């Protein structure tokens, strides 16, 4: 079988000006990074004469499993299919983090005949956005320690510095560290730690900022720690925002690439949905909506995480409104949620499938009832799927008034998702009916309760006394109107990654809270979640290689 990277390496790539022309983007706005990827200069863009506001399609999924679902592949396949049926379309995706590329995933640019190109470049350094974000983030960390070394005029409490460092690599050994060792010349010893770049508040700020000016404003509002009297100290007080913005001046420009079928794709920003807000940049999404009739975007992991944050954070803050939602599933993954062993998934099991359908049903309920969006189930078909299994899924979804469309875009490209494209066009014809799960004026604790009970199916929420006290302090300080960003396992509606399917009546426990005053949300970290992942027993790095001619292998 031909691998994903082999398919990508054999593909024909059109010149970037031809891809830009499909979106009526002027050639002078292209800043080429080699021959097959480009930054878009925001100052040289102009709205087309027939400026439009396209229909926004959100792609989400059931809770992910080791069996795989194919959300990114479906996003790309749907975009290609919409182009095949004559629609003006642009795909909006997040950039992959090299942590998972060399860790669990091995790549995140789609698969089979539904991929974005150049596959190896996108999965690796791409246009340097993540390096710029890491540099800006770590510059602020260096300025903090320098401020302490130079006399600490702002009175920062060394025990209450909240700004950690970042690295785009999975490295569990860096989660908790001590800095400043080696004597007076090296600063003050204190506890510190690393997060992965995609968990950086700078990443969130880049993805939520509406312009370079807004980016700089948000950077200045970052809270880096507290004084001994409890007053917050910001990056603006450290005079850091100007230099940080300079490091990000290229990163804020969206990246234009293409799919195997030459559909335009904007790939920009990359926060994870289990530890951050899981969406590509507002700048890229708005740009796409101004230049295409249909914009297909994805939100990370299942609809309980990515789609919820897309709506309750990105849409709340930007005014964007999806017109329809696609929920991706596979028979294999549903059987896994029903308790079937991973090795037995190729075998028919209607009982396991029926049990596992509860997971899909809950995600559909969330999208249609709590988010208020019309939806369709995209069922990625495998050769082992039986007619009885397919019929069971269709019958189950029919009871919820949702259509199931069988998709084969992994094998057939856009042609395998044309039926899905037609259903999406039908669903998106009406104006958006999107709803928010909670209101701005709800307290932070009430926002968590509403989210946990409605979307996760929890009976109650809990947190240590110090977390509750911190939330109340932020409430009193004027941050109570911020949305919340729950960092939890993506593999379950609960905080237990091993809990498959749906478990009603559980308690959602938050162990830590972080204020992101620049991104303008508050992160609530649940049990079992680390903002610096570790590598698995067999990391993808073991199989990734390059030959003497510079051809990369092992990415998938």
Coordinates of C-alpha atoms in Angstrom, one line a residue, residues 71 94-105 107-108 130 167-170 195-201 203-204 207 269-280 298-302 305-307 309-310 313 485-488 490-491 521 523 529-534:
X71 CA -11.2 14.4 11.1
X94 CA -4.2 24.4 12.2
X95 CA -0.5 23.9 11.8
X96 CA 0.8 20.7 13.2
X97 CA 3.0 20.7 16.3
X98 CA 6.3 18.9 16.0
X99 CA 5.8 17.4 19.5
X100 CA 3.0 15.0 18.3
X101 CA 4.6 14.6 14.8
X102 CA 7.6 13.0 16.5
X103 CA 5.5 11.5 19.3
X104 CA 2.1 9.9 18.7
X105 CA 0.8 11.1 15.4
X107 CA 2.0 13.8 10.9
X108 CA -1.2 15.8 10.8
X130 CA 5.9 28.0 15.9
X167 CA 9.4 24.2 23.6
X168 CA 7.8 22.5 20.5
X169 CA 8.9 19.0 21.6
X170 CA 7.3 16.4 23.9
X195 CA 4.9 23.8 28.4
X196 CA 4.6 22.7 24.7
X197 CA 4.4 25.7 22.3
X198 CA 0.8 24.9 21.4
X199 CA -0.2 25.5 25.1
X200 CA 1.5 29.0 25.1
X201 CA -0.7 32.0 25.7
X203 CA -0.2 30.9 20.5
X204 CA -3.7 31.6 21.7
X207 CA -4.9 32.9 16.9
X269 CA -1.8 28.7 14.2
X270 CA -2.1 25.5 16.1
X271 CA -3.4 25.4 19.7
X272 CA -4.4 22.0 20.9
X273 CA -8.0 21.5 22.0
X274 CA -7.2 19.3 25.0
X275 CA -4.9 22.0 26.6
X276 CA -5.8 25.1 24.7
X277 CA -8.7 26.4 22.5
X278 CA -8.1 24.1 19.4
X279 CA -8.8 26.4 16.5
X280 CA -6.9 28.0 13.6
X298 CA -11.9 21.9 11.9
X299 CA -11.7 22.1 15.6
X300 CA -9.5 19.7 17.6
X301 CA -10.5 16.3 19.0
X302 CA -14.2 15.6 19.7
X305 CA -13.6 19.9 23.3
X306 CA -12.7 21.4 19.9
X307 CA -16.2 22.4 18.7
X309 CA -14.1 25.9 22.3
X310 CA -14.5 27.0 18.7
X313 CA -14.2 31.1 22.7
X485 CA -11.0 26.9 28.3
X486 CA -11.2 23.5 29.9
X487 CA -8.1 21.3 29.6
X488 CA -9.1 17.7 29.9
X490 CA -9.9 14.2 24.7
X491 CA -10.6 10.5 24.9
X521 CA -9.9 33.4 28.7
X523 CA -7.7 27.8 31.5
X529 CA -3.8 16.5 31.8
X530 CA -0.2 17.8 31.2
X531 CA 0.6 21.0 29.3
X532 CA 3.9 19.4 28.3
X533 CA 3.3 15.9 26.8
X534 CA 5.7 13.1 27.0

